């Protein structure tokens, strides 16, 4: 009987943790999605830059790696002179980590 109670408690805790993580990831993804700028026209630019932007943009639109994608996008845009796009990314990162 005690084993059933322990198993039930562990299952309940696991379910609660799963819901908490899902809600946190969903809320973070919503902030990131609003902070990801449209991809600028890179058709005449460097292919490596275009590939890096597309990869980071895809990551920023994923559920579990959104923040790291936004971080990567901010660095790529800033380093390559896309300052308005970088600033939009920074604003979203600031919402995620105000301190």
XYZ file of C-alpha atoms in Angstrom:
99
model
C 0.000 0.000 0.000
C 2.824 2.396 0.880
C 4.500 1.611 -2.421
C 1.365 2.664 -4.321
C 1.252 5.934 -2.391
C 4.924 6.601 -3.132
C 4.510 5.764 -6.806
C 1.405 7.961 -6.979
C 3.220 10.853 -5.296
C 6.206 10.536 -7.625
C 3.908 10.407 -10.660
C 2.034 13.479 -9.432
C 5.283 15.386 -8.871
C 6.577 14.371 -12.302
C 3.351 15.502 -13.962
C 3.448 18.808 -12.080
C 7.069 19.375 -13.071
C 6.228 18.562 -16.679
C 3.391 21.077 -16.736
C 5.620 23.713 -15.127
C 8.424 23.180 -17.658
C 5.962 23.194 -20.570
C 4.386 26.460 -19.415
C 7.779 28.051 -18.875
C 9.031 26.986 -22.302
C 5.812 28.174 -23.945
C 5.956 31.579 -22.233
C 9.618 31.988 -23.151
C 8.924 30.980 -26.749
C 6.152 33.580 -26.981
C 8.515 36.340 -25.818
C 11.203 35.176 -28.218
C 8.753 34.937 -31.122
C 7.748 38.554 -30.610
C 11.397 39.611 -30.474
C 12.648 37.823 -33.585
C 12.895 40.361 -36.393
C 12.079 39.452 -39.974
C 15.111 38.085 -41.769
C 16.650 40.894 -43.819
C 17.335 40.459 -47.520
C 20.535 38.445 -47.648
C 20.273 37.230 -51.245
C 23.277 39.241 -52.400
C 25.312 38.596 -49.287
C 27.635 35.981 -47.956
C 26.228 32.432 -48.121
C 27.737 31.566 -44.721
C 26.018 34.581 -43.157
C 22.711 33.632 -44.750
C 23.039 30.044 -43.493
C 23.925 31.218 -39.976
C 20.958 33.588 -39.858
C 18.549 30.924 -41.111
C 19.852 28.356 -38.592
C 19.612 30.790 -35.671
C 16.179 31.977 -36.814
C 14.951 28.373 -36.965
C 16.336 27.741 -33.478
C 14.637 30.909 -32.186
C 11.321 29.595 -33.468
C 11.725 26.217 -31.748
C 10.107 25.439 -28.410
C 13.068 24.260 -26.367
C 15.958 26.261 -27.865
C 14.263 29.588 -28.526
C 16.370 31.665 -26.135
C 19.678 30.346 -27.481
C 18.468 31.045 -31.025
C 17.619 34.632 -30.110
C 21.005 35.037 -28.421
C 22.755 33.723 -31.534
C 20.689 35.957 -33.822
C 21.544 39.033 -31.747
C 25.274 38.305 -32.046
C 25.110 37.563 -35.779
C 23.084 40.668 -36.576
C 25.226 42.928 -34.398
C 28.517 41.605 -35.752
C 27.371 42.055 -39.344
C 25.965 45.564 -39.048
C 22.257 44.736 -38.847
C 21.803 46.998 -35.826
C 17.984 47.443 -35.892
C 17.561 43.661 -36.041
C 20.106 43.159 -33.252
C 18.336 45.741 -31.088
C 15.012 43.937 -31.484
C 16.706 40.720 -30.353
C 18.318 42.506 -27.387
C 14.931 43.878 -26.326
C 13.519 40.356 -26.215
C 16.520 39.069 -24.295
C 16.080 41.900 -21.818
C 12.465 40.811 -21.271
C 13.678 37.299 -20.554
C 16.476 38.424 -18.234
C 15.807 41.954 -16.947
C 18.817 41.873 -14.634
